[in-house]
């Protein structure tokens, strides 16, 4: 059967439902342009054009003729990252189109917000709600293929973080990396358990050895051998009890998300490979569980590292920088063009910038400029903090070369970044201390695991290497 006969046989697709964005200030103009019954309906329903306020306009036959979506004012739209999400997140099944022209960046933001708000995590619902398909036709000028890739990556990060630790241990994180590698014909090697000691990865081993689920270093490679080398390193602490310096119940409650760095580098890796960015990509994920048992590493231990530096353990809950130290050392050995690492590294980052804005660190001003521009363009907010040389002494202890948890708690995110810097080599490097979680539902950002910094990094990499 040919496509033509197929389309003749199926009923004609209904016209897409127009969505009219109504600014508060143009409410009367818009209502004046509608049919009298429609304007009366809008008034009777109290439609005022408040940001996110949505109203369906019925047709004569009881269908939805169109949507009025309140677009508030410019100040309100600055406060809400994805204002379209309040409607998109609960839109009835159908195909929609924007009836109000937006300029390029706003059209892209609206499309991204629409897609991100359609996310559901229903793996553990025995009766899934059965999400209705509500699609937005991309407005003219929006690169829908590229956005789809960004959204696939964002969903991947959310899914991995949302999956509870009982189903997302080092094994399952490795399986997720292998699945992604298969999809893009990348290669994966894994160093696991006691082999970590033989292969000189002592910190990854020390942090993960107390768990019944073996620690490992996941190592994925993709792309042309002779392309510029880009290495991504992601903290894969599948659960963080704090170790012997055990966390309180409230401090531990969300620690399934402590592999959020790994989830986000896998998201970014997907975007890079799907977009075929011309790099030789390497993804390194130390995957461990920071557990409590007789074989746990202890406060006061002094541990060797791959780099050769001795690390004095002053708090077993500062485990992320330990596993990253060995992984960063591996990355730096081949002197790549660029290293990016992502980690849910410190509570101090959240205290400084809250859950929405990701602090990042780099000494490379050009890279920072690209990240800043891309963060804005991809609705993925970042804020640069300093690798403040004056605080280097805070990570230098009496006994070892480095202290994993300086006392006093000053500048906790900065001192963690300075610690990583000792292992990241001399080349270009940036570190993202992300939160990886949306604490309560916002338009386009459902409560739960969140993709952070990955879209901004993709944008910056497109600028650096070409798309
Ligand atoms: N995974 C945590 C950091 C964290 C906590 C991120 C809460 C997001 C939300 C990390 O391993 C940790 O426990 N860091 C300690 C370090 C301290 C002991 C120096 C922290 O930030 O309290
Ligand atoms: Mn910890
Ligand atoms: Zn942690």
Coordinates of C-alpha atoms and ligand atoms in Angstrom, one line a residue:
X1 CA 0.0 0.0 0.0
X2 CA 1.3 3.4 -0.9
X3 CA 1.4 6.3 1.5
X4 CA -1.2 8.1 -0.6
X5 CA -3.8 5.4 -0.2
X6 CA -3.0 5.2 3.5
X7 CA -3.7 8.9 3.9
X8 CA -6.9 8.7 1.9
X9 CA -8.1 5.9 4.1
X10 CA -7.5 7.7 7.4
X11 CA -9.6 10.6 8.5
X12 CA -8.1 14.1 7.9
X13 CA -6.1 15.3 10.9
X14 CA -7.9 18.0 12.8
X15 CA -6.5 21.5 12.5
X16 CA -4.0 22.3 15.2
X17 CA -5.6 24.2 18.1
X18 CA -4.3 27.8 18.1
X19 CA -2.9 29.2 21.3
X20 CA -3.1 33.0 21.6
X21 CA -0.7 34.5 24.1
X22 CA -2.4 37.4 25.8
X23 CA -0.4 40.0 27.7
X24 CA -2.2 41.7 30.5
X25 CA -1.7 45.1 28.8
X26 CA -3.3 44.0 25.6
X27 CA -6.2 42.1 27.1
X28 CA -8.8 44.6 25.9
X29 CA -7.4 44.7 22.4
X30 CA -7.4 40.9 22.1
X31 CA -10.9 40.6 23.5
X32 CA -12.0 43.2 21.1
X33 CA -10.6 41.3 18.2
X34 CA -12.6 38.1 19.1
X35 CA -16.2 37.3 18.2
X36 CA -18.6 38.9 20.7
X37 CA -19.6 35.4 22.2
X38 CA -15.9 34.5 22.6
X39 CA -15.1 37.8 24.4
X40 CA -18.1 37.4 26.6
X41 CA -17.0 33.8 27.5
X42 CA -13.5 35.1 28.4
X43 CA -14.9 37.8 30.6
X44 CA -17.4 35.4 32.2
X45 CA -14.6 33.1 33.1
X46 CA -12.5 35.8 34.6
X47 CA -9.7 35.7 32.0
X48 CA -7.4 38.5 32.8
X49 CA -4.2 37.5 30.9
X50 CA -2.4 36.6 34.2
X51 CA 0.8 34.7 33.4
X52 CA -0.1 31.1 32.9
X53 CA -3.9 31.6 33.1
X54 CA -5.4 29.3 30.4
X55 CA -8.9 29.3 29.0
X56 CA -10.3 27.1 26.2
X57 CA -12.7 28.9 23.8
X58 CA -15.4 26.6 22.6
X59 CA -16.6 26.3 19.0
X60 CA -20.2 26.2 17.9
X61 CA -20.0 22.4 18.0
X62 CA -18.5 22.1 21.4
X63 CA -14.9 21.6 20.2
X64 CA -11.9 23.6 21.5
X65 CA -11.7 26.4 19.0
X66 CA -8.6 27.9 20.6
X67 CA -6.7 28.6 23.8
X68 CA -6.2 31.9 25.4
X69 CA -3.0 31.7 27.5
X70 CA -2.2 34.6 29.8
X71 CA 1.2 36.0 29.1
X72 CA 1.4 38.4 32.0
X73 CA 4.0 41.1 31.6
X74 CA 7.8 41.1 30.9
X75 CA 8.7 41.2 34.6
X76 CA 6.5 38.2 35.4
X77 CA 8.0 36.3 32.5
X78 CA 11.5 36.9 33.8
X79 CA 10.5 35.2 37.0
X80 CA 9.2 32.0 35.4
X81 CA 11.6 30.1 33.3
X82 CA 8.9 28.2 31.2
X83 CA 5.6 30.2 31.5
X84 CA 4.1 28.1 28.8
X85 CA 4.5 25.0 31.0
X86 CA 1.5 25.8 33.2
X87 CA -0.8 25.0 30.3
X88 CA 1.5 22.5 28.5
X89 CA 1.9 20.4 31.6
X90 CA -1.9 19.6 31.7
X91 CA -3.0 20.3 28.1
X92 CA -5.7 17.9 26.9
X93 CA -4.7 15.6 24.1
X94 CA -4.3 17.3 20.8
X95 CA -2.0 19.2 18.5
X96 CA -1.5 22.8 19.2
X97 CA 0.2 25.8 17.5
X98 CA 1.2 29.2 18.7
X99 CA -1.1 31.8 17.2
X100 CA 1.1 34.7 18.5
X101 CA 4.4 35.3 16.8
X102 CA 7.4 35.2 19.2
X103 CA 10.9 36.3 18.4
X104 CA 13.5 33.5 17.8
X105 CA 14.8 33.0 21.4
X106 CA 11.3 33.2 22.9
X107 CA 9.9 30.8 20.3
X108 CA 12.7 28.3 21.1
X109 CA 12.2 28.8 24.9
X110 CA 8.4 28.2 24.5
X111 CA 9.0 25.0 22.5
X112 CA 11.5 23.7 25.0
X113 CA 9.3 24.6 27.9
X114 CA 6.4 22.8 26.3
X115 CA 8.4 19.6 25.8
X116 CA 10.0 19.6 29.2
X117 CA 6.6 20.1 30.9
X118 CA 5.3 16.9 29.2
X119 CA 7.7 14.7 31.3
X120 CA 6.2 12.0 33.5
X121 CA 8.0 9.5 35.8
X122 CA 5.5 6.6 36.1
X123 CA 7.9 3.6 36.3
X124 CA 6.5 2.8 39.8
X125 CA 2.9 3.4 39.2
X126 CA 1.2 0.0 38.9
X127 CA -1.6 1.8 37.0
X128 CA 0.1 4.6 35.0
X129 CA -2.1 7.6 34.4
X130 CA -1.8 7.1 30.6
X131 CA -0.5 10.4 29.6
X132 CA -2.4 12.1 26.8
X133 CA -0.4 13.2 23.8
X134 CA -0.4 17.0 23.5
X135 CA 2.0 18.3 20.9
X136 CA 3.1 21.7 19.9
X137 CA 3.9 22.3 16.3
X138 CA 7.3 24.1 16.4
X139 CA 7.0 27.8 15.5
X140 CA 8.8 28.9 12.3
X141 CA 12.5 29.2 12.8
X142 CA 12.8 26.8 15.7
X143 CA 15.2 23.9 15.1
X144 CA 12.8 21.1 16.3
X145 CA 15.3 18.3 15.7
X146 CA 17.9 19.9 17.9
X147 CA 15.4 20.6 20.6
X148 CA 14.2 17.0 20.5
X149 CA 17.7 15.9 21.2
X150 CA 18.1 18.3 24.1
X151 CA 14.8 17.1 25.6
X152 CA 15.7 13.4 25.2
X153 CA 18.9 14.1 27.2
X154 CA 17.0 16.1 29.8
X155 CA 14.5 13.2 30.2
X156 CA 17.3 10.8 30.5
X157 CA 18.9 12.8 33.4
X158 CA 15.5 13.1 35.1
X159 CA 14.8 9.4 34.8
X160 CA 18.2 8.3 36.1
X161 CA 17.9 10.6 39.1
X162 CA 14.3 9.8 39.9
X163 CA 15.0 6.0 39.9
X164 CA 15.4 5.1 43.5
X165 CA 18.7 3.7 44.8
X166 CA 17.4 0.2 45.1
X167 CA 17.1 0.1 41.3
X168 CA 20.0 2.5 40.5
X169 CA 23.1 1.2 42.0
X170 CA 26.6 1.0 40.4
X171 CA 25.4 -1.9 38.3
X172 CA 22.3 -0.2 37.0
X173 CA 24.2 3.1 36.4
X174 CA 26.7 1.0 34.3
X175 CA 23.8 -0.6 32.4
X176 CA 22.5 2.9 31.6
X177 CA 25.9 4.0 30.3
X178 CA 26.1 0.8 28.2
X179 CA 22.6 1.3 26.8
X180 CA 23.5 4.9 25.8
X181 CA 26.8 3.7 24.3
X182 CA 25.0 1.0 22.2
X183 CA 22.6 3.6 20.9
X184 CA 25.5 5.7 19.6
X185 CA 28.1 2.9 18.8
X186 CA 30.4 4.1 21.6
X187 CA 32.8 1.8 23.5
X188 CA 32.6 1.1 27.2
X189 CA 35.2 -0.3 29.6
X190 CA 34.6 -0.8 33.3
X191 CA 37.1 -1.3 36.1
X192 CA 35.4 -2.9 39.1
X193 CA 35.9 -4.0 42.7
X194 CA 39.5 -5.0 43.7
X195 CA 40.7 -4.4 40.2
X196 CA 40.4 -0.7 41.1
X197 CA 43.4 -1.2 43.4
X198 CA 45.4 -3.0 40.8
X199 CA 44.7 -0.2 38.3
X200 CA 45.7 2.5 40.7
X201 CA 42.3 4.0 41.5
X202 CA 42.5 3.9 45.3
X203 CA 40.1 6.6 46.2
X204 CA 37.2 5.2 44.1
X205 CA 37.9 1.9 45.8
X206 CA 38.0 3.3 49.3
X207 CA 34.8 5.2 49.0
X208 CA 32.9 2.3 47.5
X209 CA 34.3 -0.7 49.2
X210 CA 31.9 -0.7 52.2
X211 CA 28.9 -1.4 49.9
X212 CA 27.7 -4.9 48.8
X213 CA 27.4 -3.3 45.4
X214 CA 30.9 -3.1 43.9
X215 CA 32.4 0.3 43.1
X216 CA 33.7 0.9 39.6
X217 CA 35.0 3.3 37.0
X218 CA 32.9 3.5 33.9
X219 CA 34.8 4.7 30.9
X220 CA 33.0 5.4 27.6
X221 CA 34.7 6.6 24.4
X222 CA 33.1 7.8 21.1
X223 CA 34.1 9.7 18.0
X224 CA 37.0 10.2 15.6
X225 CA 40.4 9.4 17.1
X226 CA 42.0 12.5 15.7
X227 CA 39.2 15.0 16.8
X228 CA 39.8 17.3 19.8
X229 CA 39.5 15.4 23.0
X230 CA 36.7 16.3 25.3
X231 CA 36.3 14.4 28.6
X232 CA 33.2 14.5 30.8
X233 CA 33.5 13.3 34.4
X234 CA 30.3 12.8 36.6
X235 CA 29.9 12.0 40.2
X236 CA 28.1 8.6 40.4
X237 CA 27.4 8.2 44.1
X238 CA 24.3 6.0 43.8
X239 CA 23.5 6.6 47.4
X240 CA 25.3 8.8 50.0
X241 CA 24.7 7.7 53.6
X242 CA 27.6 9.9 54.6
X243 CA 29.6 6.8 55.4
X244 CA 30.8 6.5 59.1
X245 CA 30.2 10.2 59.4
X246 CA 26.6 9.2 58.8
X247 CA 24.1 11.8 57.7
X248 CA 20.9 12.6 59.7
X249 CA 17.6 11.3 58.4
X250 CA 16.7 14.6 56.8
X251 CA 20.2 14.9 55.3
X252 CA 20.0 11.5 53.8
X253 CA 16.5 11.6 52.5
X254 CA 17.2 12.8 49.0
X255 CA 20.6 11.1 48.5
X256 CA 19.4 8.8 45.7
X257 CA 20.1 11.9 43.6
X258 CA 23.8 11.9 44.5
X259 CA 24.5 10.4 41.1
X260 CA 23.0 13.5 39.5
X261 CA 26.4 14.5 38.1
X262 CA 26.7 11.2 36.3
X263 CA 23.1 11.5 35.1
X264 CA 23.8 14.9 33.7
X265 CA 27.1 13.9 31.9
X266 CA 25.2 11.0 30.3
X267 CA 22.5 13.5 29.2
X268 CA 25.2 15.7 27.8
X269 CA 27.0 12.8 26.2
X270 CA 23.7 11.8 24.4
X271 CA 23.3 15.4 23.1
X272 CA 26.9 15.5 21.9
X273 CA 26.7 12.1 20.1
X274 CA 23.2 12.7 18.7
X275 CA 24.3 16.1 17.4
X276 CA 27.5 14.6 16.1
X277 CA 29.7 17.3 17.7
X278 CA 33.2 16.7 16.1
X279 CA 35.0 15.7 19.2
X280 CA 36.7 12.5 20.5
X281 CA 34.4 12.2 23.6
X282 CA 35.3 10.3 26.8
X283 CA 32.9 9.9 29.7
X284 CA 34.3 8.9 33.0
X285 CA 31.9 7.9 35.8
X286 CA 33.1 6.7 39.2
X287 CA 30.0 4.7 40.3
X288 CA 29.9 3.9 44.0
X289 CA 27.7 3.7 47.0
X290 CA 28.9 5.5 50.1
X291 CA 27.8 2.9 52.6
X292 CA 28.4 2.0 56.2
X293 CA 30.0 -1.4 57.1
X294 CA 33.1 -2.8 58.8
X295 CA 35.1 -2.2 55.6
X296 CA 34.2 1.5 55.4
X297 CA 37.0 4.1 55.2
X298 CA 37.3 6.2 58.3
X299 CA 37.8 9.7 59.5
X300 CA 41.5 10.2 60.1
X301 CA 42.5 7.7 57.4
X302 CA 45.1 9.1 55.0
X303 CA 44.5 7.6 51.6
X304 CA 46.7 7.6 48.5
X305 CA 45.3 8.8 45.2
X306 CA 46.0 8.0 41.6
X307 CA 47.6 11.4 41.2
X308 CA 50.1 10.6 44.0
X309 CA 48.7 13.1 46.5
X310 CA 47.8 11.8 49.9
X311 CA 44.4 12.8 51.1
X312 CA 43.6 13.1 54.8
X313 CA 40.0 12.1 55.5
X314 CA 38.4 14.5 57.9
X315 CA 34.8 13.6 56.9
X316 CA 33.7 10.5 55.1
X317 CA 30.7 12.5 53.9
X318 CA 33.0 14.5 51.6
X319 CA 33.2 11.4 49.4
X320 CA 32.3 13.0 46.0
X321 CA 35.6 14.9 45.6
X322 CA 37.4 11.7 46.4
X323 CA 36.0 9.6 43.7
X324 CA 36.1 12.5 41.3
X325 CA 39.8 13.1 42.1
X326 CA 40.8 9.7 40.7
X327 CA 38.5 10.0 37.7
X328 CA 39.8 13.6 36.9
X329 CA 43.4 12.3 37.2
X330 CA 42.6 9.6 34.6
X331 CA 41.0 12.3 32.4
X332 CA 43.9 14.6 32.7
X333 CA 46.5 11.9 31.8
X334 CA 45.7 12.1 28.1
X335 CA 45.8 16.0 28.2
X336 CA 42.4 16.5 26.5
X337 CA 41.4 19.8 25.0
X338 CA 38.7 20.2 27.7
X339 CA 37.5 18.5 30.8
X340 CA 34.0 19.2 32.2
X341 CA 32.9 17.6 35.5
X342 CA 29.5 17.6 37.1
X343 CA 28.6 16.7 40.7
X344 CA 26.1 17.1 43.4
X345 CA 29.2 18.0 45.4
X346 CA 28.3 20.2 48.3
X347 CA 25.4 21.4 50.4
X348 CA 27.1 24.8 50.4
X349 CA 26.3 25.2 46.7
X350 CA 22.6 24.9 47.5
X351 CA 23.0 27.4 50.4
X352 CA 24.7 29.9 48.1
X353 CA 22.6 29.7 45.0
X354 CA 19.6 27.5 45.8
X355 CA 18.2 24.7 43.7
X356 CA 17.8 26.6 40.4
X357 CA 21.1 28.2 39.7
X358 CA 24.2 26.0 39.2
X359 CA 27.5 27.4 40.5
X360 CA 30.4 26.6 38.1
X361 CA 34.1 27.1 38.2
X362 CA 36.7 27.6 35.6
X363 CA 39.9 29.7 35.0
X364 CA 39.1 29.9 31.3
X365 CA 37.4 33.2 30.6
X366 CA 36.5 32.2 27.0
X367 CA 34.8 29.1 28.2
X368 CA 33.0 31.0 30.9
X369 CA 31.7 33.5 28.3
X370 CA 30.4 30.6 26.1
X371 CA 28.8 29.0 29.1
X372 CA 27.1 32.1 30.2
X373 CA 25.7 32.8 26.7
X374 CA 24.6 29.2 26.3
X375 CA 23.0 29.0 29.7
X376 CA 20.8 31.9 28.8
X377 CA 19.9 30.6 25.4
X378 CA 19.1 27.1 26.6
X379 CA 17.2 28.2 29.8
X380 CA 19.7 26.4 31.9
X381 CA 20.9 29.0 34.5
X382 CA 24.5 28.9 35.7
X383 CA 26.6 31.3 37.8
X384 CA 30.3 31.5 37.9
X385 CA 32.0 31.4 41.3
X386 CA 35.8 31.9 41.8
X387 CA 38.5 29.4 42.2
X388 CA 39.8 31.7 45.0
X389 CA 43.5 31.2 45.4
X390 CA 43.3 32.7 48.9
X391 CA 41.4 29.7 50.1
X392 CA 43.9 27.1 48.9
X393 CA 45.4 26.9 52.4
X394 CA 42.0 25.8 53.7
X395 CA 42.4 22.4 52.0
X396 CA 46.0 21.8 53.2
X397 CA 46.1 19.8 56.4
X398 CA 48.9 18.9 58.9
X399 CA 49.4 15.2 57.9
X400 CA 48.5 14.5 54.3
X401 CA 48.8 16.7 51.2
X402 CA 45.1 17.5 51.0
X403 CA 42.2 17.7 53.4
X404 CA 38.9 16.4 52.0
X405 CA 36.7 18.4 54.5
X406 CA 38.2 21.6 55.8
X407 CA 36.8 22.5 59.2
X408 CA 34.9 25.8 59.7
X409 CA 32.6 25.3 56.7
X410 CA 33.6 28.5 55.1
X411 CA 33.2 28.7 51.3
X412 CA 32.4 25.0 51.1
X413 CA 31.6 24.9 47.4
X414 CA 34.8 26.8 46.5
X415 CA 37.1 24.7 48.7
X416 CA 35.6 21.5 47.1
X417 CA 36.3 23.0 43.6
X418 CA 39.8 23.9 44.7
X419 CA 40.3 20.3 45.8
X420 CA 39.2 19.0 42.4
X421 CA 41.5 21.5 40.6
X422 CA 44.5 19.7 42.1
X423 CA 43.6 16.7 40.1
X424 CA 42.3 18.2 36.9
X425 CA 45.6 18.9 35.2
X426 CA 46.8 22.0 33.4
X427 CA 44.4 22.2 30.5
X428 CA 40.9 23.8 30.2
X429 CA 38.5 22.6 32.8
X430 CA 35.2 23.5 34.3
X431 CA 33.4 22.1 37.3
X432 CA 29.6 22.3 38.0
X433 CA 28.4 21.9 41.6
X434 CA 24.8 21.1 40.7
X435 CA 21.7 20.2 42.8
X436 CA 20.0 18.0 40.3
X437 CA 16.5 18.3 41.8
X438 CA 13.4 20.5 41.6
X439 CA 12.0 20.7 45.1
X440 CA 8.4 21.4 44.1
X441 CA 6.5 21.6 40.8
X442 CA 7.1 24.6 38.6
X443 CA 5.9 25.1 35.1
X444 CA 8.1 23.0 32.8
X445 CA 10.0 21.6 35.9
X446 CA 8.1 18.9 37.6
X447 CA 9.2 18.0 41.2
X448 CA 12.0 15.5 41.1
X449 CA 15.3 14.9 39.3
X450 CA 16.4 17.7 37.0
X451 CA 18.7 18.0 34.1
X452 CA 21.1 20.9 35.0
X453 CA 24.1 22.4 33.1
X454 CA 23.9 19.8 30.3
X455 CA 22.0 21.9 27.9
X456 CA 24.2 24.9 28.7
X457 CA 27.3 22.8 28.1
X458 CA 26.0 21.5 24.8
X459 CA 25.4 25.1 23.6
X460 CA 29.0 26.1 24.7
X461 CA 30.4 23.0 23.0
X462 CA 28.6 23.9 19.8
X463 CA 30.2 27.3 19.9
X464 CA 33.7 25.8 20.7
X465 CA 33.7 22.9 18.2
X466 CA 31.0 23.7 15.7
X467 CA 27.7 21.8 15.4
Ligands
LIG1 N1 26.3 14.7 48.3 C1 26.6 15.6 49.3 C2 26.4 17.0 49.0 C3 24.9 17.5 48.8 C4 24.1 17.5 50.0 C5 24.4 17.9 47.6 C6 22.8 17.9 49.8 C7 23.2 18.3 47.5 C8 22.3 18.3 48.6 C9 28.1 15.5 49.6 O1 28.7 14.2 49.4 C10 28.3 15.9 51.0 O2 27.8 15.2 51.8 N2 29.1 17.0 51.2 C11 29.3 17.5 52.5 C12 30.8 17.9 52.5 C13 31.2 18.3 53.9 C14 31.2 17.1 54.8 C15 32.6 18.9 53.8 C16 28.4 18.8 52.7 O3 28.3 19.5 51.7 O4 27.9 18.9 53.8
LIG2 MN1 28.5 13.0 51.1
LIG3 ZN1 27.7 13.0 48.1

